[in-house]
Amino acid sequence: MVSGIKMRPHLKLTRYFLKFYYYAFRFVLFTVISIRVLLYGLFHPSVIFNFLFGVVTEIAEFHKRCGGRVKNFKESKVYSEITDTLRFSQSNCLNVGFGTVRPIEAQVLASLVSYLNPKTIFEIGTYTGFSTLHLKYNASPETVIYTLDLPKDKSSIVLRNDLNEAHRDIKNINLNEQRHFHIDNDRKAIVELFGDSRTFDFSPYYGKTDFLFIDANHSYAYVKSDTENALKMVSAHGAILWHDYDFIHPGVFRLINEVAQNKKIFYIERTRYALLINSESQI
Ligand SMILES: C[S@@+](CC[C@H](N)C(=O)[O-])C[C@H]1O[C@@H](n2cnc3c(N)ncnc32)[C@H](O)[C@@H]1O
């Protein structure tokens, strides 16, 4: 019986030494790798940014599960149908840039549009047009995509609220001149609109828009206004997708949780998306 055998003292000592050596070696390895990563990160900040972004996404995921009122997209009928049919959609991950949707978000956006097949799309927040092209390449050829962003001349914009975040968005992000779809061969389906989403007249689109993508100013007042307009614009079987539903955009997070008190909103794992599907039969 093994339990009856007493281990000799020198064997016991060897075992402790090996154990110590094993953990000490791993600790030194971990320290050396961490220092190398830190030094590498000092010279390549974008790598650190991507790493931190991954961590933030994980924390956001946890936060949504624990504190958020939204449901997991996996519980929806749309999710089952998309995954059951093994749908392949078009997405481009290499042109992802600072301020655009992340690679997995581009893929999810592509899958949603390709499945929902909207005939009219409205995007608030064009930026470089990266997400706009995902809308275009995954919708049918006859789909019309309206995309709104601030005008090039920002001097005409009078902010309706003076939250820091609203100012930061307007100052830092407006690279409208270099839009991806300007070099795309066929941009007939894309209609560029310019204006401040809080003062823009959305009434011509009321009840006629099958898919809305909200990704413009992230302050609470702006997201609230964009959402109120989107709820008027969305068609009976349409959908609204919000970007930046995470704790680093508290305005978006608060607003989505409020909307989720009366409407069924889903969060999509591994993304910062929140989704509303207007048709009961689809959820
Ligand atoms: C995060 S970027 C959009 C990124 C884009 N959806 C993508 O993934 O490729 C936000 C855009 O919203 C625009 N924006 C900010 N405030 C706005 C407002 N009040 N009205 C319209 N557009 C606004 C900014 O100029 C910027 O181009």
PDB file of C-alpha atoms in Angstrom, residues 10-279:
ATOM      1  CA  HIS A  10      16.208  13.469   1.012  1.00  0.00           C
ATOM      2  CA  LEU A  11      13.494  12.500  -1.506  1.00  0.00           C
ATOM      3  CA  LYS A  12      11.089  14.882   0.218  1.00  0.00           C
ATOM      4  CA  LEU A  13      13.703  17.641   0.000  1.00  0.00           C
ATOM      5  CA  THR A  14      14.278  16.970  -3.718  1.00  0.00           C
ATOM      6  CA  ARG A  15      10.558  17.165  -4.302  1.00  0.00           C
ATOM      7  CA  TYR A  16      10.309  20.522  -2.528  1.00  0.00           C
ATOM      8  CA  PHE A  17      13.308  21.805  -4.452  1.00  0.00           C
ATOM      9  CA  LEU A  18      11.800  20.750  -7.809  1.00  0.00           C
ATOM     10  CA  LYS A  19       8.515  22.378  -6.887  1.00  0.00           C
ATOM     11  CA  PHE A  20      10.295  25.584  -5.880  1.00  0.00           C
ATOM     12  CA  TYR A  21      12.401  25.497  -9.072  1.00  0.00           C
ATOM     13  CA  TYR A  22       9.219  25.001 -11.164  1.00  0.00           C
ATOM     14  CA  TYR A  23       7.407  28.034  -9.700  1.00  0.00           C
ATOM     15  CA  ALA A  24      10.514  30.222  -9.492  1.00  0.00           C
ATOM     16  CA  PHE A  25      11.296  29.514 -13.156  1.00  0.00           C
ATOM     17  CA  ARG A  26       7.755  30.416 -14.201  1.00  0.00           C
ATOM     18  CA  PHE A  27       7.808  33.571 -12.099  1.00  0.00           C
ATOM     19  CA  VAL A  28      11.115  34.713 -13.633  1.00  0.00           C
ATOM     20  CA  LEU A  29       9.806  33.869 -17.122  1.00  0.00           C
ATOM     21  CA  PHE A  30       6.607  35.838 -16.475  1.00  0.00           C
ATOM     22  CA  THR A  31       8.594  38.823 -15.166  1.00  0.00           C
ATOM     23  CA  VAL A  32      10.979  38.797 -18.142  1.00  0.00           C
ATOM     24  CA  ILE A  33       8.096  38.518 -20.629  1.00  0.00           C
ATOM     25  CA  SER A  34       6.165  41.308 -18.872  1.00  0.00           C
ATOM     26  CA  ILE A  35       9.214  43.619 -19.037  1.00  0.00           C
ATOM     27  CA  ARG A  36       9.697  42.784 -22.733  1.00  0.00           C
ATOM     28  CA  VAL A  37       5.998  43.428 -23.459  1.00  0.00           C
ATOM     29  CA  LEU A  38       6.167  46.708 -21.517  1.00  0.00           C
ATOM     30  CA  LEU A  39       9.232  47.855 -23.448  1.00  0.00           C
ATOM     31  CA  TYR A  40       7.672  46.762 -26.742  1.00  0.00           C
ATOM     32  CA  GLY A  41       4.483  48.626 -25.810  1.00  0.00           C
ATOM     33  CA  LEU A  42       6.414  51.830 -25.169  1.00  0.00           C
ATOM     34  CA  PHE A  43       7.535  51.819 -28.792  1.00  0.00           C
ATOM     35  CA  HIS A  44       4.306  50.341 -30.252  1.00  0.00           C
ATOM     36  CA  PRO A  45       1.434  51.944 -28.291  1.00  0.00           C
ATOM     37  CA  SER A  46      -1.223  50.602 -30.693  1.00  0.00           C
ATOM     38  CA  VAL A  47      -0.438  47.045 -29.526  1.00  0.00           C
ATOM     39  CA  ILE A  48      -1.033  48.046 -25.911  1.00  0.00           C
ATOM     40  CA  PHE A  49      -4.199  49.852 -26.959  1.00  0.00           C
ATOM     41  CA  ASN A  50      -5.521  46.677 -28.608  1.00  0.00           C
ATOM     42  CA  PHE A  51      -4.625  44.633 -25.542  1.00  0.00           C
ATOM     43  CA  LEU A  52      -6.333  47.106 -23.207  1.00  0.00           C
ATOM     44  CA  PHE A  53      -9.300  47.203 -25.528  1.00  0.00           C
ATOM     45  CA  GLY A  54      -9.656  43.422 -25.145  1.00  0.00           C
ATOM     46  CA  VAL A  55      -9.565  43.766 -21.359  1.00  0.00           C
ATOM     47  CA  VAL A  56     -12.133  46.583 -21.440  1.00  0.00           C
ATOM     48  CA  THR A  57     -14.432  44.480 -23.636  1.00  0.00           C
ATOM     49  CA  GLU A  58     -14.244  41.598 -21.156  1.00  0.00           C
ATOM     50  CA  ILE A  59     -15.018  43.909 -18.213  1.00  0.00           C
ATOM     51  CA  ALA A  60     -17.892  45.443 -20.168  1.00  0.00           C
ATOM     52  CA  GLU A  61     -19.271  41.966 -20.860  1.00  0.00           C
ATOM     53  CA  PHE A  62     -19.239  41.155 -17.152  1.00  0.00           C
ATOM     54  CA  HIS A  63     -20.807  44.514 -16.302  1.00  0.00           C
ATOM     55  CA  LYS A  64     -23.669  43.978 -18.761  1.00  0.00           C
ATOM     56  CA  ARG A  65     -24.402  40.529 -17.379  1.00  0.00           C
ATOM     57  CA  CYS A  66     -24.383  41.724 -13.771  1.00  0.00           C
ATOM     58  CA  GLY A  67     -25.843  45.210 -13.858  1.00  0.00           C
ATOM     59  CA  GLY A  68     -27.430  45.752 -17.247  1.00  0.00           C
ATOM     60  CA  ARG A  69     -31.075  45.137 -17.962  1.00  0.00           C
ATOM     61  CA  VAL A  70     -30.521  43.962 -21.509  1.00  0.00           C
ATOM     62  CA  LYS A  71     -30.830  40.362 -22.704  1.00  0.00           C
ATOM     63  CA  ASN A  72     -28.199  38.254 -24.401  1.00  0.00           C
ATOM     64  CA  PHE A  73     -28.642  38.233 -28.192  1.00  0.00           C
ATOM     65  CA  LYS A  74     -28.169  34.456 -28.077  1.00  0.00           C
ATOM     66  CA  GLU A  75     -31.661  34.225 -26.558  1.00  0.00           C
ATOM     67  CA  SER A  76     -33.243  35.719 -29.686  1.00  0.00           C
ATOM     68  CA  LYS A  77     -34.822  33.972 -32.637  1.00  0.00           C
ATOM     69  CA  VAL A  78     -32.698  36.037 -35.031  1.00  0.00           C
ATOM     70  CA  TYR A  79     -29.513  34.674 -33.466  1.00  0.00           C
ATOM     71  CA  SER A  80     -30.720  31.061 -33.825  1.00  0.00           C
ATOM     72  CA  GLU A  81     -31.717  31.637 -37.427  1.00  0.00           C
ATOM     73  CA  ILE A  82     -28.426  33.317 -38.335  1.00  0.00           C
ATOM     74  CA  THR A  83     -26.375  30.540 -36.748  1.00  0.00           C
ATOM     75  CA  ASP A  84     -28.607  27.665 -37.962  1.00  0.00           C
ATOM     76  CA  THR A  85     -28.222  28.737 -41.589  1.00  0.00           C
ATOM     77  CA  LEU A  86     -24.433  29.088 -41.256  1.00  0.00           C
ATOM     78  CA  ARG A  87     -24.470  32.495 -42.901  1.00  0.00           C
ATOM     79  CA  PHE A  88     -21.315  33.924 -44.471  1.00  0.00           C
ATOM     80  CA  SER A  89     -21.241  37.674 -44.928  1.00  0.00           C
ATOM     81  CA  GLN A  90     -18.704  40.160 -46.247  1.00  0.00           C
ATOM     82  CA  SER A  91     -16.427  42.044 -43.928  1.00  0.00           C
ATOM     83  CA  ASN A  92     -13.085  43.778 -44.020  1.00  0.00           C
ATOM     84  CA  CYS A  93     -10.933  43.601 -40.917  1.00  0.00           C
ATOM     85  CA  LEU A  94      -7.753  45.150 -42.247  1.00  0.00           C
ATOM     86  CA  ASN A  95      -9.085  48.693 -42.662  1.00  0.00           C
ATOM     87  CA  VAL A  96     -10.211  48.908 -39.051  1.00  0.00           C
ATOM     88  CA  GLY A  97      -8.923  52.171 -37.582  1.00  0.00           C
ATOM     89  CA  PHE A  98      -9.121  54.253 -34.449  1.00  0.00           C
ATOM     90  CA  GLY A  99     -12.751  55.324 -34.077  1.00  0.00           C
ATOM     91  CA  THR A 100     -14.272  52.652 -36.285  1.00  0.00           C
ATOM     92  CA  VAL A 101     -16.036  49.456 -35.242  1.00  0.00           C
ATOM     93  CA  ARG A 102     -13.628  46.641 -34.223  1.00  0.00           C
ATOM     94  CA  PRO A 103     -13.034  43.584 -36.471  1.00  0.00           C
ATOM     95  CA  ILE A 104     -15.538  41.322 -34.714  1.00  0.00           C
ATOM     96  CA  GLU A 105     -18.061  44.179 -34.689  1.00  0.00           C
ATOM     97  CA  ALA A 106     -17.607  44.604 -38.444  1.00  0.00           C
ATOM     98  CA  GLN A 107     -18.343  40.895 -38.870  1.00  0.00           C
ATOM     99  CA  VAL A 108     -21.407  41.009 -36.637  1.00  0.00           C
ATOM    100  CA  LEU A 109     -22.701  44.120 -38.430  1.00  0.00           C
ATOM    101  CA  ALA A 110     -22.237  42.315 -41.749  1.00  0.00           C
ATOM    102  CA  SER A 111     -24.096  39.207 -40.520  1.00  0.00           C
ATOM    103  CA  LEU A 112     -26.999  41.241 -39.145  1.00  0.00           C
ATOM    104  CA  VAL A 113     -27.461  43.271 -42.326  1.00  0.00           C
ATOM    105  CA  SER A 114     -27.138  40.251 -44.561  1.00  0.00           C
ATOM    106  CA  TYR A 115     -29.747  38.372 -42.495  1.00  0.00           C
ATOM    107  CA  LEU A 116     -32.211  41.230 -41.907  1.00  0.00           C
ATOM    108  CA  ASN A 117     -31.966  42.359 -45.553  1.00  0.00           C
ATOM    109  CA  PRO A 118     -33.103  45.969 -44.976  1.00  0.00           C
ATOM    110  CA  LYS A 119     -34.276  48.051 -47.918  1.00  0.00           C
ATOM    111  CA  THR A 120     -33.603  51.398 -46.241  1.00  0.00           C
ATOM    112  CA  ILE A 121     -30.712  51.985 -43.867  1.00  0.00           C
ATOM    113  CA  PHE A 122     -29.872  55.088 -41.827  1.00  0.00           C
ATOM    114  CA  GLU A 123     -26.502  55.481 -40.157  1.00  0.00           C
ATOM    115  CA  ILE A 124     -25.788  58.302 -37.687  1.00  0.00           C
ATOM    116  CA  GLY A 125     -22.000  58.757 -37.537  1.00  0.00           C
ATOM    117  CA  THR A 126     -20.269  58.098 -40.878  1.00  0.00           C
ATOM    118  CA  TYR A 127     -16.673  58.913 -39.905  1.00  0.00           C
ATOM    119  CA  THR A 128     -14.437  57.243 -42.538  1.00  0.00           C
ATOM    120  CA  GLY A 129     -17.335  55.220 -43.947  1.00  0.00           C
ATOM    121  CA  PHE A 130     -15.893  51.924 -42.753  1.00  0.00           C
ATOM    122  CA  SER A 131     -19.162  50.769 -41.197  1.00  0.00           C
ATOM    123  CA  THR A 132     -21.092  52.332 -44.113  1.00  0.00           C
ATOM    124  CA  LEU A 133     -19.333  49.986 -46.534  1.00  0.00           C
ATOM    125  CA  HIS A 134     -20.221  47.024 -44.358  1.00  0.00           C
ATOM    126  CA  LEU A 135     -23.846  48.121 -44.608  1.00  0.00           C
ATOM    127  CA  LYS A 136     -23.582  48.430 -48.371  1.00  0.00           C
ATOM    128  CA  TYR A 137     -21.777  45.164 -49.101  1.00  0.00           C
ATOM    129  CA  ASN A 138     -24.181  43.088 -47.077  1.00  0.00           C
ATOM    130  CA  ALA A 139     -27.476  44.644 -48.119  1.00  0.00           C
ATOM    131  CA  SER A 140     -29.193  43.899 -51.420  1.00  0.00           C
ATOM    132  CA  PRO A 141     -28.186  46.064 -54.434  1.00  0.00           C
ATOM    133  CA  GLU A 142     -31.412  48.091 -54.354  1.00  0.00           C
ATOM    134  CA  THR A 143     -30.968  49.122 -50.693  1.00  0.00           C
ATOM    135  CA  VAL A 144     -30.506  52.836 -50.064  1.00  0.00           C
ATOM    136  CA  ILE A 145     -28.132  53.843 -47.283  1.00  0.00           C
ATOM    137  CA  TYR A 146     -28.357  57.301 -45.734  1.00  0.00           C
ATOM    138  CA  THR A 147     -25.384  58.259 -43.617  1.00  0.00           C
ATOM    139  CA  LEU A 148     -25.253  61.406 -41.499  1.00  0.00           C
ATOM    140  CA  ASP A 149     -22.247  63.187 -40.039  1.00  0.00           C
ATOM    141  CA  LEU A 150     -21.291  66.677 -38.980  1.00  0.00           C
ATOM    142  CA  PRO A 151     -20.642  69.165 -41.752  1.00  0.00           C
ATOM    143  CA  LYS A 152     -17.038  69.905 -42.668  1.00  0.00           C
ATOM    144  CA  ASP A 153     -17.465  73.465 -41.466  1.00  0.00           C
ATOM    145  CA  LYS A 154     -17.937  72.880 -37.774  1.00  0.00           C
ATOM    146  CA  SER A 155     -18.276  76.566 -36.949  1.00  0.00           C
ATOM    147  CA  SER A 156     -22.005  76.370 -37.716  1.00  0.00           C
ATOM    148  CA  ILE A 157     -22.559  73.715 -35.058  1.00  0.00           C
ATOM    149  CA  VAL A 158     -24.061  74.987 -31.845  1.00  0.00           C
ATOM    150  CA  LEU A 159     -23.920  72.336 -29.191  1.00  0.00           C
ATOM    151  CA  ARG A 160     -27.195  71.794 -27.387  1.00  0.00           C
ATOM    152  CA  ASN A 161     -25.464  70.562 -24.265  1.00  0.00           C
ATOM    153  CA  ASP A 162     -22.091  71.442 -22.908  1.00  0.00           C
ATOM    154  CA  LEU A 163     -20.987  68.056 -21.663  1.00  0.00           C
ATOM    155  CA  ASN A 164     -17.276  67.478 -22.064  1.00  0.00           C
ATOM    156  CA  GLU A 165     -17.870  64.345 -24.039  1.00  0.00           C
ATOM    157  CA  ALA A 166     -19.978  66.117 -26.630  1.00  0.00           C
ATOM    158  CA  HIS A 167     -17.233  68.661 -27.181  1.00  0.00           C
ATOM    159  CA  ARG A 168     -14.538  66.016 -27.370  1.00  0.00           C
ATOM    160  CA  ASP A 169     -16.434  64.081 -30.031  1.00  0.00           C
ATOM    161  CA  ILE A 170     -16.847  67.104 -32.200  1.00  0.00           C
ATOM    162  CA  LYS A 171     -13.280  68.320 -31.802  1.00  0.00           C
ATOM    163  CA  ASN A 172     -11.520  65.006 -32.244  1.00  0.00           C
ATOM    164  CA  ILE A 173     -13.573  63.007 -34.660  1.00  0.00           C
ATOM    165  CA  ASN A 174     -14.568  64.337 -37.978  1.00  0.00           C
ATOM    166  CA  LEU A 175     -12.476  62.913 -40.754  1.00  0.00           C
ATOM    167  CA  ASN A 176     -15.174  63.144 -43.365  1.00  0.00           C
ATOM    168  CA  GLU A 177     -12.830  64.086 -46.176  1.00  0.00           C
ATOM    169  CA  GLN A 178     -11.222  60.668 -46.500  1.00  0.00           C
ATOM    170  CA  ARG A 179     -14.196  58.356 -46.667  1.00  0.00           C
ATOM    171  CA  HIS A 180     -13.572  54.808 -47.837  1.00  0.00           C
ATOM    172  CA  PHE A 181     -16.550  54.787 -50.171  1.00  0.00           C
ATOM    173  CA  HIS A 182     -15.153  57.741 -52.111  1.00  0.00           C
ATOM    174  CA  ILE A 183     -12.706  55.290 -53.656  1.00  0.00           C
ATOM    175  CA  ASP A 184     -15.322  52.560 -53.977  1.00  0.00           C
ATOM    176  CA  ASN A 185     -16.445  52.008 -57.571  1.00  0.00           C
ATOM    177  CA  ASP A 186     -20.169  51.909 -56.985  1.00  0.00           C
ATOM    178  CA  ARG A 187     -21.445  54.337 -54.383  1.00  0.00           C
ATOM    179  CA  LYS A 188     -24.837  54.964 -55.949  1.00  0.00           C
ATOM    180  CA  ALA A 189     -26.571  53.402 -52.978  1.00  0.00           C
ATOM    181  CA  ILE A 190     -24.906  55.666 -50.413  1.00  0.00           C
ATOM    182  CA  VAL A 191     -26.436  59.065 -49.713  1.00  0.00           C
ATOM    183  CA  GLU A 192     -24.183  61.334 -47.637  1.00  0.00           C
ATOM    184  CA  LEU A 193     -25.998  63.748 -45.353  1.00  0.00           C
ATOM    185  CA  PHE A 194     -24.452  66.513 -43.263  1.00  0.00           C
ATOM    186  CA  GLY A 195     -25.763  68.079 -40.091  1.00  0.00           C
ATOM    187  CA  ASP A 196     -25.884  67.867 -36.317  1.00  0.00           C
ATOM    188  CA  SER A 197     -28.031  64.872 -35.396  1.00  0.00           C
ATOM    189  CA  ARG A 198     -29.742  66.874 -32.640  1.00  0.00           C
ATOM    190  CA  THR A 199     -31.091  69.466 -35.057  1.00  0.00           C
ATOM    191  CA  PHE A 200     -31.331  67.406 -38.258  1.00  0.00           C
ATOM    192  CA  ASP A 201     -34.826  66.909 -39.674  1.00  0.00           C
ATOM    193  CA  PHE A 202     -35.428  63.149 -39.632  1.00  0.00           C
ATOM    194  CA  SER A 203     -39.172  63.409 -40.321  1.00  0.00           C
ATOM    195  CA  PRO A 204     -38.938  62.294 -44.007  1.00  0.00           C
ATOM    196  CA  TYR A 205     -37.638  58.924 -42.756  1.00  0.00           C
ATOM    197  CA  TYR A 206     -40.295  58.305 -40.092  1.00  0.00           C
ATOM    198  CA  GLY A 207     -41.577  54.718 -40.161  1.00  0.00           C
ATOM    199  CA  LYS A 208     -39.624  53.951 -43.337  1.00  0.00           C
ATOM    200  CA  THR A 209     -36.212  52.813 -42.132  1.00  0.00           C
ATOM    201  CA  ASP A 210     -35.480  49.100 -41.816  1.00  0.00           C
ATOM    202  CA  PHE A 211     -32.086  49.313 -40.172  1.00  0.00           C
ATOM    203  CA  LEU A 212     -30.570  52.123 -38.086  1.00  0.00           C
ATOM    204  CA  PHE A 213     -27.016  52.281 -36.876  1.00  0.00           C
ATOM    205  CA  ILE A 214     -26.319  54.830 -34.119  1.00  0.00           C
ATOM    206  CA  ASP A 215     -22.639  55.653 -33.660  1.00  0.00           C
ATOM    207  CA  ALA A 216     -22.224  59.426 -33.443  1.00  0.00           C
ATOM    208  CA  ASN A 217     -21.949  61.648 -30.380  1.00  0.00           C
ATOM    209  CA  HIS A 218     -21.717  59.549 -27.221  1.00  0.00           C
ATOM    210  CA  SER A 219     -23.033  61.987 -24.619  1.00  0.00           C
ATOM    211  CA  TYR A 220     -26.295  61.027 -22.926  1.00  0.00           C
ATOM    212  CA  ALA A 221     -28.236  63.992 -24.360  1.00  0.00           C
ATOM    213  CA  TYR A 222     -27.158  63.191 -27.909  1.00  0.00           C
ATOM    214  CA  VAL A 223     -27.697  59.438 -27.717  1.00  0.00           C
ATOM    215  CA  LYS A 224     -31.118  60.064 -26.178  1.00  0.00           C
ATOM    216  CA  SER A 225     -32.051  62.403 -29.001  1.00  0.00           C
ATOM    217  CA  ASP A 226     -30.645  60.033 -31.672  1.00  0.00           C
ATOM    218  CA  THR A 227     -32.559  57.159 -30.079  1.00  0.00           C
ATOM    219  CA  GLU A 228     -35.846  59.078 -29.914  1.00  0.00           C
ATOM    220  CA  ASN A 229     -35.481  59.909 -33.595  1.00  0.00           C
ATOM    221  CA  ALA A 230     -34.500  56.326 -34.447  1.00  0.00           C
ATOM    222  CA  LEU A 231     -37.575  54.966 -32.659  1.00  0.00           C
ATOM    223  CA  LYS A 232     -39.731  57.208 -34.871  1.00  0.00           C
ATOM    224  CA  MET A 233     -37.834  56.245 -38.016  1.00  0.00           C
ATOM    225  CA  VAL A 234     -37.730  52.477 -37.579  1.00  0.00           C
ATOM    226  CA  SER A 235     -40.201  50.518 -39.714  1.00  0.00           C
ATOM    227  CA  ALA A 236     -42.585  47.889 -38.322  1.00  0.00           C
ATOM    228  CA  HIS A 237     -40.087  45.064 -38.947  1.00  0.00           C
ATOM    229  CA  GLY A 238     -36.959  47.164 -38.629  1.00  0.00           C
ATOM    230  CA  ALA A 239     -34.044  47.115 -36.202  1.00  0.00           C
ATOM    231  CA  ILE A 240     -31.861  49.625 -34.354  1.00  0.00           C
ATOM    232  CA  LEU A 241     -28.228  48.902 -33.555  1.00  0.00           C
ATOM    233  CA  TRP A 242     -26.244  51.074 -31.126  1.00  0.00           C
ATOM    234  CA  HIS A 243     -22.493  51.080 -30.904  1.00  0.00           C
ATOM    235  CA  ASP A 244     -20.451  51.740 -27.729  1.00  0.00           C
ATOM    236  CA  TYR A 245     -22.805  50.196 -25.220  1.00  0.00           C
ATOM    237  CA  ASP A 246     -20.107  49.848 -22.564  1.00  0.00           C
ATOM    238  CA  PHE A 247     -18.974  51.426 -19.318  1.00  0.00           C
ATOM    239  CA  ILE A 248     -16.454  53.720 -20.965  1.00  0.00           C
ATOM    240  CA  HIS A 249     -19.377  55.442 -22.697  1.00  0.00           C
ATOM    241  CA  PRO A 250     -21.586  56.062 -19.646  1.00  0.00           C
ATOM    242  CA  GLY A 251     -24.059  58.166 -21.642  1.00  0.00           C
ATOM    243  CA  VAL A 252     -24.769  55.307 -24.053  1.00  0.00           C
ATOM    244  CA  PHE A 253     -24.804  52.732 -21.253  1.00  0.00           C
ATOM    245  CA  ARG A 254     -27.310  54.705 -19.182  1.00  0.00           C
ATOM    246  CA  LEU A 255     -29.577  55.428 -22.125  1.00  0.00           C
ATOM    247  CA  ILE A 256     -29.700  51.806 -23.360  1.00  0.00           C
ATOM    248  CA  ASN A 257     -30.487  50.546 -19.860  1.00  0.00           C
ATOM    249  CA  GLU A 258     -33.326  53.065 -19.648  1.00  0.00           C
ATOM    250  CA  VAL A 259     -34.751  52.053 -23.034  1.00  0.00           C
ATOM    251  CA  ALA A 260     -34.474  48.406 -21.958  1.00  0.00           C
ATOM    252  CA  GLN A 261     -37.004  49.050 -19.187  1.00  0.00           C
ATOM    253  CA  ASN A 262     -39.811  49.260 -21.759  1.00  0.00           C
ATOM    254  CA  LYS A 263     -38.364  47.567 -24.825  1.00  0.00           C
ATOM    255  CA  LYS A 264     -36.537  44.322 -25.409  1.00  0.00           C
ATOM    256  CA  ILE A 265     -32.900  45.140 -26.057  1.00  0.00           C
ATOM    257  CA  PHE A 266     -30.129  42.610 -26.635  1.00  0.00           C
ATOM    258  CA  TYR A 267     -26.415  42.939 -26.083  1.00  0.00           C
ATOM    259  CA  ILE A 268     -24.171  41.044 -28.453  1.00  0.00           C
ATOM    260  CA  GLU A 269     -21.288  39.171 -26.859  1.00  0.00           C
ATOM    261  CA  ARG A 270     -17.717  40.225 -27.666  1.00  0.00           C
ATOM    262  CA  THR A 271     -19.011  43.504 -29.121  1.00  0.00           C
ATOM    263  CA  ARG A 272     -20.151  46.873 -27.837  1.00  0.00           C
ATOM    264  CA  TYR A 273     -23.477  46.548 -29.640  1.00  0.00           C
ATOM    265  CA  ALA A 274     -26.996  46.846 -28.305  1.00  0.00           C
ATOM    266  CA  LEU A 275     -29.788  45.729 -30.619  1.00  0.00           C
ATOM    267  CA  LEU A 276     -33.511  46.360 -30.784  1.00  0.00           C
ATOM    268  CA  ILE A 277     -35.624  44.339 -33.183  1.00  0.00           C
ATOM    269  CA  ASN A 278     -38.985  45.945 -33.759  1.00  0.00           C
ATOM    270  CA  SER A 279     -40.865  42.834 -34.799  1.00  0.00           C
TER     271      SER A 279
END
